[in-house]
JSON list of C-alpha atoms and ligand atoms in Angstrom, two decimals:
[
{"chain": "A", "resi": 1, "resn": "MET", "atom": "CA", "xyz": [-18.95, 47.79, 115.68]},
{"chain": "A", "resi": 2, "resn": "SER", "atom": "CA", "xyz": [-15.45, 48.47, 115.37]},
{"chain": "A", "resi": 3, "resn": "LEU", "atom": "CA", "xyz": [-15.07, 49.32, 111.56]},
{"chain": "A", "resi": 4, "resn": "ASN", "atom": "CA", "xyz": [-15.73, 52.82, 110.61]},
{"chain": "A", "resi": 5, "resn": "LEU", "atom": "CA", "xyz": [-15.98, 53.24, 106.92]},
{"chain": "A", "resi": 6, "resn": "PHE", "atom": "CA", "xyz": [-15.78, 56.84, 105.59]},
{"chain": "A", "resi": 7, "resn": "CYS", "atom": "CA", "xyz": [-17.59, 57.51, 102.18]},
{"chain": "A", "resi": 8, "resn": "LEU", "atom": "CA", "xyz": [-16.64, 61.06, 100.81]},
{"chain": "A", "resi": 9, "resn": "ASN", "atom": "CA", "xyz": [-18.67, 62.60, 97.98]},
{"chain": "A", "resi": 10, "resn": "GLY", "atom": "CA", "xyz": [-17.53, 65.43, 95.89]},
{"chain": "A", "resi": 11, "resn": "PRO", "atom": "CA", "xyz": [-18.98, 68.35, 94.07]},
{"chain": "A", "resi": 12, "resn": "ASN", "atom": "CA", "xyz": [-22.47, 68.10, 92.56]},
{"chain": "A", "resi": 13, "resn": "LEU", "atom": "CA", "xyz": [-23.23, 65.14, 93.71]},
{"chain": "A", "resi": 14, "resn": "ASN", "atom": "CA", "xyz": [-25.81, 66.22, 95.91]},
{"chain": "A", "resi": 15, "resn": "LEU", "atom": "CA", "xyz": [-27.86, 66.98, 92.71]},
{"chain": "A", "resi": 16, "resn": "LEU", "atom": "CA", "xyz": [-27.95, 63.04, 91.59]},
{"chain": "A", "resi": 17, "resn": "GLY", "atom": "CA", "xyz": [-31.25, 62.01, 90.64]},
{"chain": "A", "resi": 18, "resn": "GLU", "atom": "CA", "xyz": [-32.61, 65.44, 89.50]},
{"chain": "A", "resi": 19, "resn": "ARG", "atom": "CA", "xyz": [-30.25, 65.74, 86.32]},
{"chain": "A", "resi": 20, "resn": "GLU", "atom": "CA", "xyz": [-28.42, 63.72, 83.87]},
{"chain": "A", "resi": 21, "resn": "PRO", "atom": "CA", "xyz": [-30.25, 60.16, 84.97]},
{"chain": "A", "resi": 22, "resn": "GLU", "atom": "CA", "xyz": [-28.78, 58.92, 81.65]},
{"chain": "A", "resi": 23, "resn": "ILE", "atom": "CA", "xyz": [-25.30, 59.24, 82.87]},
{"chain": "A", "resi": 24, "resn": "TYR", "atom": "CA", "xyz": [-25.44, 58.95, 86.59]},
{"chain": "A", "resi": 25, "resn": "GLY", "atom": "CA", "xyz": [-28.58, 57.00, 87.46]},
{"chain": "A", "resi": 26, "resn": "LYS", "atom": "CA", "xyz": [-32.00, 57.82, 88.93]},
{"chain": "A", "resi": 27, "resn": "ASP", "atom": "CA", "xyz": [-31.11, 57.21, 92.67]},
{"chain": "A", "resi": 28, "resn": "SER", "atom": "CA", "xyz": [-30.66, 60.41, 94.83]},
{"chain": "A", "resi": 29, "resn": "LEU", "atom": "CA", "xyz": [-27.50, 60.55, 96.98]},
{"chain": "A", "resi": 30, "resn": "LYS", "atom": "CA", "xyz": [-29.72, 59.91, 100.01]},
{"chain": "A", "resi": 31, "resn": "ASP", "atom": "CA", "xyz": [-31.03, 56.45, 98.15]},
{"chain": "A", "resi": 32, "resn": "ILE", "atom": "CA", "xyz": [-27.69, 55.29, 97.78]},
{"chain": "A", "resi": 33, "resn": "GLU", "atom": "CA", "xyz": [-26.17, 56.29, 101.23]},
{"chain": "A", "resi": 34, "resn": "LYS", "atom": "CA", "xyz": [-29.31, 54.26, 102.61]},
{"chain": "A", "resi": 35, "resn": "ILE", "atom": "CA", "xyz": [-28.67, 51.38, 100.47]},
{"chain": "A", "resi": 36, "resn": "ALA", "atom": "CA", "xyz": [-24.85, 51.46, 101.14]},
{"chain": "A", "resi": 37, "resn": "SER", "atom": "CA", "xyz": [-25.32, 51.86, 104.70]},
{"chain": "A", "resi": 38, "resn": "LYS", "atom": "CA", "xyz": [-27.68, 48.78, 104.93]},
{"chain": "A", "resi": 39, "resn": "LYS", "atom": "CA", "xyz": [-24.55, 46.84, 103.21]},
{"chain": "A", "resi": 40, "resn": "ALA", "atom": "CA", "xyz": [-22.02, 48.20, 105.81]},
{"chain": "A", "resi": 41, "resn": "GLN", "atom": "CA", "xyz": [-24.40, 46.92, 108.60]},
{"chain": "A", "resi": 42, "resn": "GLU", "atom": "CA", "xyz": [-24.61, 43.71, 107.51]},
{"chain": "A", "resi": 43, "resn": "LEU", "atom": "CA", "xyz": [-21.17, 43.48, 107.38]},
{"chain": "A", "resi": 44, "resn": "GLY", "atom": "CA", "xyz": [-20.52, 44.23, 110.66]},
{"chain": "A", "resi": 45, "resn": "ALA", "atom": "CA", "xyz": [-19.69, 48.12, 109.95]},
{"chain": "A", "resi": 46, "resn": "LYS", "atom": "CA", "xyz": [-20.62, 51.72, 110.42]},
{"chain": "A", "resi": 47, "resn": "LEU", "atom": "CA", "xyz": [-20.55, 54.04, 107.49]},
{"chain": "A", "resi": 48, "resn": "THR", "atom": "CA", "xyz": [-20.04, 57.63, 107.66]},
{"chain": "A", "resi": 49, "resn": "PHE", "atom": "CA", "xyz": [-21.58, 59.34, 104.83]},
{"chain": "A", "resi": 50, "resn": "ARG", "atom": "CA", "xyz": [-20.98, 62.64, 103.64]},
{"chain": "A", "resi": 51, "resn": "GLN", "atom": "CA", "xyz": [-21.02, 65.11, 100.39]},
{"chain": "A", "resi": 52, "resn": "SER", "atom": "CA", "xyz": [-19.39, 68.39, 100.16]},
{"chain": "A", "resi": 53, "resn": "ASN", "atom": "CA", "xyz": [-19.37, 70.86, 97.03]},
{"chain": "A", "resi": 54, "resn": "HIS", "atom": "CA", "xyz": [-16.11, 72.48, 98.79]},
{"chain": "A", "resi": 55, "resn": "GLU", "atom": "CA", "xyz": [-12.40, 71.17, 98.19]},
{"chain": "A", "resi": 56, "resn": "GLY", "atom": "CA", "xyz": [-11.32, 72.37, 101.43]},
{"chain": "A", "resi": 57, "resn": "GLU", "atom": "CA", "xyz": [-14.18, 70.73, 103.39]},
{"chain": "A", "resi": 58, "resn": "LEU", "atom": "CA", "xyz": [-13.43, 67.25, 101.76]},
{"chain": "A", "resi": 59, "resn": "ILE", "atom": "CA", "xyz": [-9.61, 67.64, 102.55]},
{"chain": "A", "resi": 60, "resn": "ASP", "atom": "CA", "xyz": [-10.74, 68.35, 106.28]},
{"chain": "A", "resi": 61, "resn": "TRP", "atom": "CA", "xyz": [-12.65, 65.12, 106.19]},
{"chain": "A", "resi": 62, "resn": "ILE", "atom": "CA", "xyz": [-9.85, 63.33, 104.55]},
{"chain": "A", "resi": 63, "resn": "GLN", "atom": "CA", "xyz": [-7.69, 64.23, 107.58]},
{"chain": "A", "resi": 64, "resn": "GLU", "atom": "CA", "xyz": [-10.53, 63.15, 109.94]},
{"chain": "A", "resi": 65, "resn": "ALA", "atom": "CA", "xyz": [-10.54, 59.68, 108.23]},
{"chain": "A", "resi": 66, "resn": "ARG", "atom": "CA", "xyz": [-6.81, 59.50, 109.05]},
{"chain": "A", "resi": 67, "resn": "ILE", "atom": "CA", "xyz": [-7.82, 59.55, 113.03]},
{"chain": "A", "resi": 68, "resn": "SER", "atom": "CA", "xyz": [-11.39, 57.75, 112.81]},
{"chain": "A", "resi": 69, "resn": "ALA", "atom": "CA", "xyz": [-11.66, 55.42, 109.59]},
{"chain": "A", "resi": 70, "resn": "SER", "atom": "CA", "xyz": [-10.88, 52.29, 108.92]},
{"chain": "A", "resi": 71, "resn": "ALA", "atom": "CA", "xyz": [-11.03, 52.52, 105.41]},
{"chain": "A", "resi": 72, "resn": "LEU", "atom": "CA", "xyz": [-11.97, 55.67, 102.85]},
{"chain": "A", "resi": 73, "resn": "ILE", "atom": "CA", "xyz": [-14.53, 55.33, 99.67]},
{"chain": "A", "resi": 74, "resn": "LEU", "atom": "CA", "xyz": [-13.93, 58.45, 98.05]},
{"chain": "A", "resi": 75, "resn": "ASN", "atom": "CA", "xyz": [-15.97, 59.74, 94.80]},
{"chain": "A", "resi": 76, "resn": "ALA", "atom": "CA", "xyz": [-14.23, 63.35, 94.72]},
{"chain": "A", "resi": 77, "resn": "ALA", "atom": "CA", "xyz": [-16.45, 63.87, 91.37]},
{"chain": "A", "resi": 78, "resn": "ALA", "atom": "CA", "xyz": [-14.67, 66.49, 89.23]},
{"chain": "A", "resi": 79, "resn": "TYR", "atom": "CA", "xyz": [-11.76, 67.17, 91.61]},
{"chain": "A", "resi": 80, "resn": "THR", "atom": "CA", "xyz": [-10.64, 63.53, 90.84]},
{"chain": "A", "resi": 81, "resn": "HIS", "atom": "CA", "xyz": [-9.24, 65.12, 87.65]},
{"chain": "A", "resi": 82, "resn": "THR", "atom": "CA", "xyz": [-8.05, 68.51, 88.99]},
{"chain": "A", "resi": 83, "resn": "SER", "atom": "CA", "xyz": [-6.82, 68.45, 92.89]},
{"chain": "A", "resi": 84, "resn": "ILE", "atom": "CA", "xyz": [-3.39, 67.76, 93.78]},
{"chain": "A", "resi": 85, "resn": "ALA", "atom": "CA", "xyz": [-4.63, 68.97, 97.51]},
{"chain": "A", "resi": 86, "resn": "ILE", "atom": "CA", "xyz": [-6.66, 66.11, 97.55]},
{"chain": "A", "resi": 87, "resn": "HIS", "atom": "CA", "xyz": [-3.91, 63.84, 96.06]},
{"chain": "A", "resi": 88, "resn": "ASP", "atom": "CA", "xyz": [-1.60, 65.14, 98.85]},
{"chain": "A", "resi": 89, "resn": "ALA", "atom": "CA", "xyz": [-3.90, 64.70, 101.78]},
{"chain": "A", "resi": 90, "resn": "LEU", "atom": "CA", "xyz": [-4.74, 61.13, 100.34]},
{"chain": "A", "resi": 91, "resn": "LYS", "atom": "CA", "xyz": [-1.08, 60.57, 100.72]},
{"chain": "A", "resi": 92, "resn": "THR", "atom": "CA", "xyz": [-1.08, 60.93, 104.52]},
{"chain": "A", "resi": 93, "resn": "LEU", "atom": "CA", "xyz": [-3.42, 58.15, 105.32]},
{"chain": "A", "resi": 94, "resn": "GLU", "atom": "CA", "xyz": [-2.32, 54.47, 106.16]},
{"chain": "A", "resi": 95, "resn": "ILE", "atom": "CA", "xyz": [-5.91, 53.18, 105.68]},
{"chain": "A", "resi": 96, "resn": "PRO", "atom": "CA", "xyz": [-7.12, 51.42, 102.59]},
{"chain": "A", "resi": 97, "resn": "ILE", "atom": "CA", "xyz": [-8.50, 53.91, 99.94]},
{"chain": "A", "resi": 98, "resn": "ILE", "atom": "CA", "xyz": [-10.98, 52.90, 97.23]},
{"chain": "A", "resi": 99, "resn": "GLU", "atom": "CA", "xyz": [-11.61, 55.66, 94.21]},
{"chain": "A", "resi": 100, "resn": "LEU", "atom": "CA", "xyz": [-15.28, 55.44, 93.29]},
{"chain": "A", "resi": 101, "resn": "HIS", "atom": "CA", "xyz": [-17.23, 57.06, 90.17]},
{"chain": "A", "resi": 102, "resn": "LEU", "atom": "CA", "xyz": [-20.80, 56.47, 88.90]},
{"chain": "A", "resi": 103, "resn": "SER", "atom": "CA", "xyz": [-19.84, 56.36, 85.50]},
{"chain": "A", "resi": 104, "resn": "ASN", "atom": "CA", "xyz": [-16.72, 55.07, 83.73]},
{"chain": "A", "resi": 105, "resn": "PRO", "atom": "CA", "xyz": [-14.78, 58.60, 83.27]},
{"chain": "A", "resi": 106, "resn": "HIS", "atom": "CA", "xyz": [-12.65, 56.75, 80.55]},
{"chain": "A", "resi": 107, "resn": "SER", "atom": "CA", "xyz": [-15.59, 56.38, 78.12]},
{"chain": "A", "resi": 108, "resn": "ARG", "atom": "CA", "xyz": [-16.23, 60.02, 78.68]},
{"chain": "A", "resi": 109, "resn": "GLU", "atom": "CA", "xyz": [-14.50, 63.28, 77.46]},
{"chain": "A", "resi": 110, "resn": "SER", "atom": "CA", "xyz": [-10.68, 62.74, 77.47]},
{"chain": "A", "resi": 111, "resn": "PHE", "atom": "CA", "xyz": [-10.14, 65.58, 80.44]},
{"chain": "A", "resi": 112, "resn": "ARG", "atom": "CA", "xyz": [-11.93, 62.58, 82.71]},
{"chain": "A", "resi": 113, "resn": "ALA", "atom": "CA", "xyz": [-9.00, 60.05, 81.74]},
{"chain": "A", "resi": 114, "resn": "LYS", "atom": "CA", "xyz": [-6.76, 61.81, 84.45]},
{"chain": "A", "resi": 115, "resn": "SER", "atom": "CA", "xyz": [-7.25, 60.90, 87.91]},
{"chain": "A", "resi": 116, "resn": "TYR", "atom": "CA", "xyz": [-4.95, 62.24, 91.15]},
{"chain": "A", "resi": 117, "resn": "ILE", "atom": "CA", "xyz": [-6.64, 59.95, 93.21]},
{"chain": "A", "resi": 118, "resn": "ALA", "atom": "CA", "xyz": [-5.91, 56.55, 91.26]},
{"chain": "A", "resi": 119, "resn": "PRO", "atom": "CA", "xyz": [-1.94, 56.75, 92.11]},
{"chain": "A", "resi": 120, "resn": "VAL", "atom": "CA", "xyz": [-2.95, 56.75, 95.65]},
{"chain": "A", "resi": 121, "resn": "ALA", "atom": "CA", "xyz": [-6.04, 54.43, 95.69]},
{"chain": "A", "resi": 122, "resn": "ASP", "atom": "CA", "xyz": [-5.69, 50.80, 96.44]},
{"chain": "A", "resi": 123, "resn": "GLY", "atom": "CA", "xyz": [-8.62, 50.18, 94.03]},
{"chain": "A", "resi": 124, "resn": "VAL", "atom": "CA", "xyz": [-11.00, 51.93, 91.52]},
{"chain": "A", "resi": 125, "resn": "ILE", "atom": "CA", "xyz": [-14.64, 50.93, 91.36]},
{"chain": "A", "resi": 126, "resn": "ALA", "atom": "CA", "xyz": [-16.16, 52.97, 88.27]},
{"chain": "A", "resi": 127, "resn": "GLY", "atom": "CA", "xyz": [-19.03, 52.87, 85.64]},
{"chain": "A", "resi": 128, "resn": "LEU", "atom": "CA", "xyz": [-21.48, 50.59, 87.71]},
{"chain": "A", "resi": 129, "resn": "GLY", "atom": "CA", "xyz": [-23.68, 53.10, 89.02]},
{"chain": "A", "resi": 130, "resn": "SER", "atom": "CA", "xyz": [-25.04, 53.24, 92.52]},
{"chain": "A", "resi": 131, "resn": "ALA", "atom": "CA", "xyz": [-24.42, 49.63, 92.85]},
{"chain": "A", "resi": 132, "resn": "GLY", "atom": "CA", "xyz": [-20.54, 50.91, 93.31]},
{"chain": "A", "resi": 133, "resn": "TYR", "atom": "CA", "xyz": [-21.33, 52.12, 96.49]},
{"chain": "A", "resi": 134, "resn": "SER", "atom": "CA", "xyz": [-22.50, 48.96, 97.81]},
{"chain": "A", "resi": 135, "resn": "LEU", "atom": "CA", "xyz": [-19.69, 47.33, 95.92]},
{"chain": "A", "resi": 136, "resn": "SER", "atom": "CA", "xyz": [-17.15, 49.51, 97.34]},
{"chain": "A", "resi": 137, "resn": "VAL", "atom": "CA", "xyz": [-18.46, 49.02, 101.01]},
{"chain": "A", "resi": 138, "resn": "GLU", "atom": "CA", "xyz": [-17.89, 45.27, 100.15]},
{"chain": "A", "resi": 139, "resn": "ALA", "atom": "CA", "xyz": [-14.26, 46.00, 98.95]},
{"chain": "A", "resi": 140, "resn": "ALA", "atom": "CA", "xyz": [-13.34, 48.37, 101.62]},
{"chain": "A", "resi": 141, "resn": "VAL", "atom": "CA", "xyz": [-14.37, 45.83, 104.42]},
{"chain": "A", "resi": 142, "resn": "SER", "atom": "CA", "xyz": [-12.22, 42.75, 102.61]},
{"chain": "A", "resi": 143, "resn": "LEU", "atom": "CA", "xyz": [-9.42, 45.05, 102.37]},
{"chain": "A", "resi": 144, "resn": "VAL", "atom": "CA", "xyz": [-9.50, 46.26, 106.10]},
{"chain": "A", "resi": 145, "resn": "ASN", "atom": "CA", "xyz": [-9.81, 42.66, 107.10]},
{"chain": "A", "resi": 146, "resn": "LYS", "atom": "CA", "xyz": [-6.86, 41.65, 104.90]},
{"chain": "A", "resi": 147, "resn": "TRP", "atom": "CA", "xyz": [-4.76, 44.24, 106.32]},
{"chain": "A", "resi": 148, "resn": "LYS", "atom": "CA", "xyz": [-5.59, 43.18, 110.20]},
{"chain": "A", "resi": 149, "resn": "LYS", "atom": "CA", "xyz": [-4.53, 39.51, 109.24]},
{"chain": "A", "resi": 150, "resn": "THR", "atom": "CA", "xyz": [-1.05, 40.95, 107.54]},
{"chain": "A", "resi": 151, "resn": "HIS", "atom": "CA", "xyz": [-0.64, 43.60, 110.36]},
{"chain": "A", "resi": 152, "resn": "GLY", "atom": "CA", "xyz": [-1.89, 41.72, 113.38]},
{"chain": "B", "resi": 1, "resn": "CA2", "atom": "O1", "xyz": [-18.69, 59.09, 87.45]},
{"chain": "B", "resi": 1, "resn": "CA2", "atom": "C1", "xyz": [-18.63, 59.73, 88.66]},
{"chain": "B", "resi": 1, "resn": "CA2", "atom": "O2", "xyz": [-19.19, 59.24, 89.96]},
{"chain": "B", "resi": 1, "resn": "CA2", "atom": "C2", "xyz": [-18.26, 60.98, 88.41]},
{"chain": "B", "resi": 1, "resn": "CA2", "atom": "O3", "xyz": [-17.07, 61.08, 89.69]},
{"chain": "B", "resi": 1, "resn": "CA2", "atom": "C3", "xyz": [-19.38, 62.25, 88.80]},
{"chain": "B", "resi": 1, "resn": "CA2", "atom": "C4", "xyz": [-18.50, 63.84, 88.50]},
{"chain": "B", "resi": 1, "resn": "CA2", "atom": "C5", "xyz": [-17.59, 63.65, 87.37]},
{"chain": "B", "resi": 1, "resn": "CA2", "atom": "O4", "xyz": [-16.80, 64.86, 87.06]},
{"chain": "B", "resi": 1, "resn": "CA2", "atom": "C6", "xyz": [-16.58, 62.69, 87.13]},
{"chain": "B", "resi": 1, "resn": "CA2", "atom": "O5", "xyz": [-15.97, 62.63, 86.19]},
{"chain": "B", "resi": 1, "resn": "CA2", "atom": "C7", "xyz": [-17.27, 61.09, 87.42]},
{"chain": "B", "resi": 1, "resn": "CA2", "atom": "C8", "xyz": [-19.62, 64.59, 88.27]},
{"chain": "B", "resi": 1, "resn": "CA2", "atom": "C9", "xyz": [-21.00, 64.52, 89.32]},
{"chain": "B", "resi": 1, "resn": "CA2", "atom": "C10", "xyz": [-21.88, 65.67, 88.86]},
{"chain": "B", "resi": 1, "resn": "CA2", "atom": "O6", "xyz": [-22.73, 65.29, 89.42]},
{"chain": "B", "resi": 1, "resn": "CA2", "atom": "C11", "xyz": [-24.24, 65.26, 89.06]},
{"chain": "B", "resi": 1, "resn": "CA2", "atom": "C12", "xyz": [-25.22, 64.68, 89.17]},
{"chain": "B", "resi": 1, "resn": "CA2", "atom": "C13", "xyz": [-26.54, 65.00, 88.51]},
{"chain": "B", "resi": 1, "resn": "CA2", "atom": "C14", "xyz": [-26.74, 66.05, 87.74]},
{"chain": "B", "resi": 1, "resn": "CA2", "atom": "C15", "xyz": [-25.51, 66.56, 87.25]},
{"chain": "B", "resi": 1, "resn": "CA2", "atom": "C16", "xyz": [-23.97, 66.28, 88.06]}
]
């Protein structure tokens, strides 16, 4: 199994399933990890799935992805809208990057319309709830295979 996908999750996503189910759904992050890992396995990939409430830890993992990952799926949560440091870290990657959100930030408060991730992402999946995680695994595998075809 040569494809290693990183899926990194930002602050407060450890609370999924416990609060605000009307916005983020009923699944816990552990449930989501199980479903997305199964999808990755079906597609011949491994999924490294992590969550942190700390910006610096997320940046350390993004730097680790430079060396160890074939693609990065990132739900940076509120850091999406604030973090130039995460933007800068993502710019150093030469692998496909997918920005992911459970909700659709554009249909919510205006401060969520700004994303520091989108300008450095290959694609964005938002508003599809926990299904977005499996869809982003499919998209990541497809982008890696496309990249391999063009770069040999
Ligand atoms: O929709 C998404 O996935 C978000 O990235 C979630 C972030 C939010 O700041 C972004 O605008 C959109 C918030 C994650 C908070 O997660 C919670 C989960 C359960 C209960 C409370 C918060």
